[in-house]
PDB file of C-alpha atoms in Angstrom:
ATOM      1  CA  MET A   1     -42.464 -19.292  54.699  1.00  0.00           C
ATOM      2  CA  LEU A   2     -38.981 -20.475  53.837  1.00  0.00           C
ATOM      3  CA  HIS A   3     -36.855 -22.040  56.528  1.00  0.00           C
ATOM      4  CA  THR A   4     -33.154 -21.291  56.623  1.00  0.00           C
ATOM      5  CA  GLY A   5     -30.129 -22.889  58.175  1.00  0.00           C
ATOM      6  CA  VAL A   6     -27.394 -20.771  56.742  1.00  0.00           C
ATOM      7  CA  GLY A   7     -27.145 -17.150  57.526  1.00  0.00           C
ATOM      8  CA  THR A   8     -25.719 -14.953  60.200  1.00  0.00           C
ATOM      9  CA  GLY A   9     -23.717 -17.526  62.119  1.00  0.00           C
ATOM     10  CA  ALA A  10     -23.561 -20.649  60.039  1.00  0.00           C
ATOM     11  CA  VAL A  11     -21.174 -20.067  57.188  1.00  0.00           C
ATOM     12  CA  ARG A  12     -17.964 -22.026  56.875  1.00  0.00           C
ATOM     13  CA  GLY A  13     -14.780 -20.774  55.361  1.00  0.00           C
ATOM     14  CA  PRO A  14     -12.795 -22.933  52.949  1.00  0.00           C
ATOM     15  CA  GLY A  15     -11.391 -25.924  54.826  1.00  0.00           C
ATOM     16  CA  ASP A  16     -13.722 -25.452  57.810  1.00  0.00           C
ATOM     17  CA  SER A  17     -16.181 -28.323  58.140  1.00  0.00           C
ATOM     18  CA  ARG A  18     -18.208 -26.749  60.972  1.00  0.00           C
ATOM     19  CA  ALA A  19     -21.611 -25.188  60.406  1.00  0.00           C
ATOM     20  CA  VAL A  20     -24.145 -24.102  62.979  1.00  0.00           C
ATOM     21  CA  PRO A  21     -27.508 -23.464  61.298  1.00  0.00           C
ATOM     22  CA  GLU A  22     -29.092 -20.111  62.129  1.00  0.00           C
ATOM     23  CA  PRO A  23     -32.056 -18.303  60.633  1.00  0.00           C
ATOM     24  CA  CYS A  24     -31.669 -15.679  57.945  1.00  0.00           C
ATOM     25  CA  ASP A  25     -33.865 -13.746  55.528  1.00  0.00           C
ATOM     26  CA  LEU A  26     -33.749 -14.085  51.755  1.00  0.00           C
ATOM     27  CA  VAL A  27     -33.607 -11.167  49.282  1.00  0.00           C
ATOM     28  CA  THR A  28     -34.678 -12.263  45.797  1.00  0.00           C
ATOM     29  CA  VAL A  29     -33.909 -10.324  42.623  1.00  0.00           C
ATOM     30  CA  PRO A  30     -33.958 -10.948  38.866  1.00  0.00           C
ATOM     31  CA  ALA A  31     -30.917 -13.020  37.867  1.00  0.00           C
ATOM     32  CA  ARG A  32     -29.321 -10.417  35.592  1.00  0.00           C
ATOM     33  CA  GLN A  33     -29.283  -7.752  38.310  1.00  0.00           C
ATOM     34  CA  GLY A  34     -28.275 -10.310  40.926  1.00  0.00           C
ATOM     35  CA  LEU A  35     -25.297 -11.559  38.926  1.00  0.00           C
ATOM     36  CA  GLU A  36     -24.018  -7.999  38.520  1.00  0.00           C
ATOM     37  CA  ALA A  37     -24.477  -7.425  42.255  1.00  0.00           C
ATOM     38  CA  VAL A  38     -22.588 -10.635  43.106  1.00  0.00           C
ATOM     39  CA  ASP A  39     -19.636  -9.416  41.021  1.00  0.00           C
ATOM     40  CA  ILE A  40     -19.736  -5.987  42.657  1.00  0.00           C
ATOM     41  CA  LEU A  41     -19.857  -7.465  46.157  1.00  0.00           C
ATOM     42  CA  ARG A  42     -17.099  -9.997  45.444  1.00  0.00           C
ATOM     43  CA  LEU A  43     -14.808  -7.192  44.309  1.00  0.00           C
ATOM     44  CA  ARG A  44     -15.534  -5.084  47.386  1.00  0.00           C
ATOM     45  CA  GLU A  45     -16.873  -6.188  50.737  1.00  0.00           C
ATOM     46  CA  GLY A  46     -17.615  -9.821  49.999  1.00  0.00           C
ATOM     47  CA  VAL A  47     -20.836 -11.659  49.389  1.00  0.00           C
ATOM     48  CA  GLY A  48     -22.582 -14.225  51.562  1.00  0.00           C
ATOM     49  CA  PRO A  49     -24.307 -17.355  50.280  1.00  0.00           C
ATOM     50  CA  VAL A  50     -26.404 -16.890  47.136  1.00  0.00           C
ATOM     51  CA  LEU A  51     -29.030 -19.217  45.667  1.00  0.00           C
ATOM     52  CA  HIS A  52     -30.342 -19.465  42.120  1.00  0.00           C
ATOM     53  CA  ASP A  53     -33.667 -20.936  41.125  1.00  0.00           C
ATOM     54  CA  GLY A  54     -33.831 -23.925  38.815  1.00  0.00           C
ATOM     55  CA  ALA A  55     -34.723 -21.799  35.781  1.00  0.00           C
ATOM     56  CA  CYS A  56     -31.954 -19.288  36.621  1.00  0.00           C
ATOM     57  CA  ASP A  57     -34.505 -16.455  36.561  1.00  0.00           C
ATOM     58  CA  THR A  58     -33.971 -15.380  40.166  1.00  0.00           C
ATOM     59  CA  LEU A  59     -31.118 -15.106  42.662  1.00  0.00           C
ATOM     60  CA  GLY A  60     -31.569 -15.153  46.421  1.00  0.00           C
ATOM     61  CA  PHE A  61     -29.092 -13.463  48.772  1.00  0.00           C
ATOM     62  CA  LEU A  62     -29.010 -14.684  52.349  1.00  0.00           C
ATOM     63  CA  VAL A  63     -29.137 -11.671  54.670  1.00  0.00           C
ATOM     64  CA  PRO A  64     -29.361 -11.318  58.467  1.00  0.00           C
ATOM     65  CA  PRO A  65     -32.678 -12.089  60.149  1.00  0.00           C
ATOM     66  CA  GLY A  66     -34.914  -9.048  60.508  1.00  0.00           C
ATOM     67  CA  THR A  67     -33.924  -7.573  57.137  1.00  0.00           C
ATOM     68  CA  ALA A  68     -37.398  -8.282  55.735  1.00  0.00           C
ATOM     69  CA  ASP A  69     -38.938  -5.899  58.274  1.00  0.00           C
ATOM     70  CA  GLY A  70     -37.470  -2.845  56.534  1.00  0.00           C
ATOM     71  CA  TRP A  71     -36.676  -4.017  53.012  1.00  0.00           C
ATOM     72  CA  ASP A  72     -38.336  -1.816  50.393  1.00  0.00           C
ATOM     73  CA  LEU A  73     -36.097  -1.854  47.322  1.00  0.00           C
ATOM     74  CA  PRO A  74     -38.250  -1.832  44.157  1.00  0.00           C
ATOM     75  CA  GLY A  75     -37.709  -4.828  41.893  1.00  0.00           C
ATOM     76  CA  SER A  76     -36.717  -7.103  44.768  1.00  0.00           C
ATOM     77  CA  ALA A  77     -38.398  -8.910  47.627  1.00  0.00           C
ATOM     78  CA  CYS A  78     -37.187  -9.920  51.051  1.00  0.00           C
ATOM     79  CA  THR A  79     -38.761 -12.922  52.704  1.00  0.00           C
ATOM     80  CA  GLN A  80     -38.623 -13.414  56.442  1.00  0.00           C
ATOM     81  CA  THR A  81     -37.607 -16.944  57.264  1.00  0.00           C
ATOM     82  CA  PHE A  82     -37.873 -19.012  60.395  1.00  0.00           C
ATOM     83  CA  GLY A  83     -35.612 -21.804  61.589  1.00  0.00           C
ATOM     84  CA  PRO A  84     -33.017 -23.836  59.729  1.00  0.00           C
ATOM     85  CA  LEU A  85     -33.135 -24.474  56.011  1.00  0.00           C
ATOM     86  CA  ARG A  86     -32.969 -28.145  55.186  1.00  0.00           C
ATOM     87  CA  GLY A  87     -29.539 -29.316  54.125  1.00  0.00           C
ATOM     88  CA  ALA A  88     -27.689 -26.461  55.789  1.00  0.00           C
ATOM     89  CA  GLY A  89     -24.086 -27.304  56.431  1.00  0.00           C
ATOM     90  CA  GLN A  90     -24.170 -30.327  54.142  1.00  0.00           C
ATOM     91  CA  GLY A  91     -23.781 -28.430  50.898  1.00  0.00           C
ATOM     92  CA  ASP A  92     -27.325 -29.105  49.732  1.00  0.00           C
ATOM     93  CA  PRO A  93     -29.353 -26.121  48.501  1.00  0.00           C
ATOM     94  CA  PRO A  94     -31.735 -25.141  51.292  1.00  0.00           C
ATOM     95  CA  VAL A  95     -34.844 -24.425  49.209  1.00  0.00           C
ATOM     96  CA  ALA A  96     -36.433 -26.980  46.873  1.00  0.00           C
ATOM     97  CA  GLY A  97     -35.745 -26.208  43.207  1.00  0.00           C
ATOM     98  CA  THR A  98     -32.650 -24.125  43.902  1.00  0.00           C
ATOM     99  CA  GLY A  99     -28.900 -24.490  43.691  1.00  0.00           C
ATOM    100  CA  TRP A 100     -25.957 -22.596  45.132  1.00  0.00           C
ATOM    101  CA  LEU A 101     -24.411 -19.858  43.032  1.00  0.00           C
ATOM    102  CA  VAL A 102     -22.187 -18.984  46.004  1.00  0.00           C
ATOM    103  CA  PRO A 103     -22.250 -21.876  48.491  1.00  0.00           C
ATOM    104  CA  PRO A 104     -21.881 -21.220  52.224  1.00  0.00           C
ATOM    105  CA  ASP A 105     -18.557 -23.057  52.387  1.00  0.00           C
ATOM    106  CA  GLY A 106     -17.155 -20.690  49.743  1.00  0.00           C
ATOM    107  CA  THR A 107     -17.827 -17.472  51.642  1.00  0.00           C
ATOM    108  CA  TYR A 108     -16.012 -15.517  54.297  1.00  0.00           C
ATOM    109  CA  VAL A 109     -19.024 -13.459  55.353  1.00  0.00           C
ATOM    110  CA  ARG A 110     -21.928 -15.149  57.055  1.00  0.00           C
ATOM    111  CA  ALA A 111     -24.651 -13.224  55.268  1.00  0.00           C
ATOM    112  CA  THR A 112     -24.639 -10.292  52.893  1.00  0.00           C
ATOM    113  CA  GLU A 113     -24.981  -7.027  54.790  1.00  0.00           C
ATOM    114  CA  PRO A 114     -28.297  -5.428  53.721  1.00  0.00           C
ATOM    115  CA  ASN A 115     -27.023  -1.883  53.108  1.00  0.00           C
ATOM    116  CA  ARG A 116     -24.138  -3.177  51.002  1.00  0.00           C
ATOM    117  CA  LEU A 117     -26.532  -5.407  49.069  1.00  0.00           C
ATOM    118  CA  ARG A 118     -28.897  -2.466  48.495  1.00  0.00           C
ATOM    119  CA  ALA A 119     -26.001  -0.340  47.162  1.00  0.00           C
ATOM    120  CA  ALA A 120     -24.715  -3.168  44.940  1.00  0.00           C
ATOM    121  CA  LEU A 121     -28.203  -3.811  43.527  1.00  0.00           C
ATOM    122  CA  GLY A 122     -28.579  -0.099  42.745  1.00  0.00           C
ATOM    123  CA  GLU A 123     -25.216  -0.015  41.013  1.00  0.00           C
ATOM    124  CA  ALA A 124     -26.081  -3.207  39.117  1.00  0.00           C
ATOM    125  CA  ARG A 125     -29.352  -1.645  37.929  1.00  0.00           C
ATOM    126  CA  ARG A 126     -27.490   1.426  36.644  1.00  0.00           C
ATOM    127  CA  ILE A 127     -24.920  -0.759  34.827  1.00  0.00           C
ATOM    128  CA  ILE A 128     -27.676  -2.767  33.145  1.00  0.00           C
ATOM    129  CA  GLU A 129     -29.529   0.396  32.101  1.00  0.00           C
ATOM    130  CA  ALA A 130     -26.313   1.812  30.595  1.00  0.00           C
ATOM    131  CA  LEU A 131     -25.603  -1.427  28.730  1.00  0.00           C
ATOM    132  CA  ASP A 132     -29.127  -1.574  27.370  1.00  0.00           C
ATOM    133  CA  ARG A 133     -28.878   2.027  26.104  1.00  0.00           C
ATOM    134  CA  CYS A 134     -25.703   1.116  24.176  1.00  0.00           C
ATOM    135  CA  ARG A 135     -27.409  -1.598  22.168  1.00  0.00           C
TER     136      ARG A 135
END
């Protein structure tokens, strides 16, 4: 299992050097859909910290703990995590082989709210399908 240290209570706003690591879950999606969802969330409610894998194939959205228990969105996965992610609060990516797309110190929400993420991922999927039909 992954171990997290950023999540529901650990995120710093710009200029705030405090961070208290707390557990969170991680929703992973294909990068193309995830990038669309990040844009949608940034324009609306805000997005929490987001990771990308080294190959930029996958994005991971940090969501509140317990989200994995009921996550069932096709094309995505939600991993339950336990404890602090290494490097939390120091700017280091918390999972080996990843980097921050949206770092914790650049967010105003502690974790992406699961229902908003689900809606943004659905909208992103529809946008991608429409774009692909136009080609």
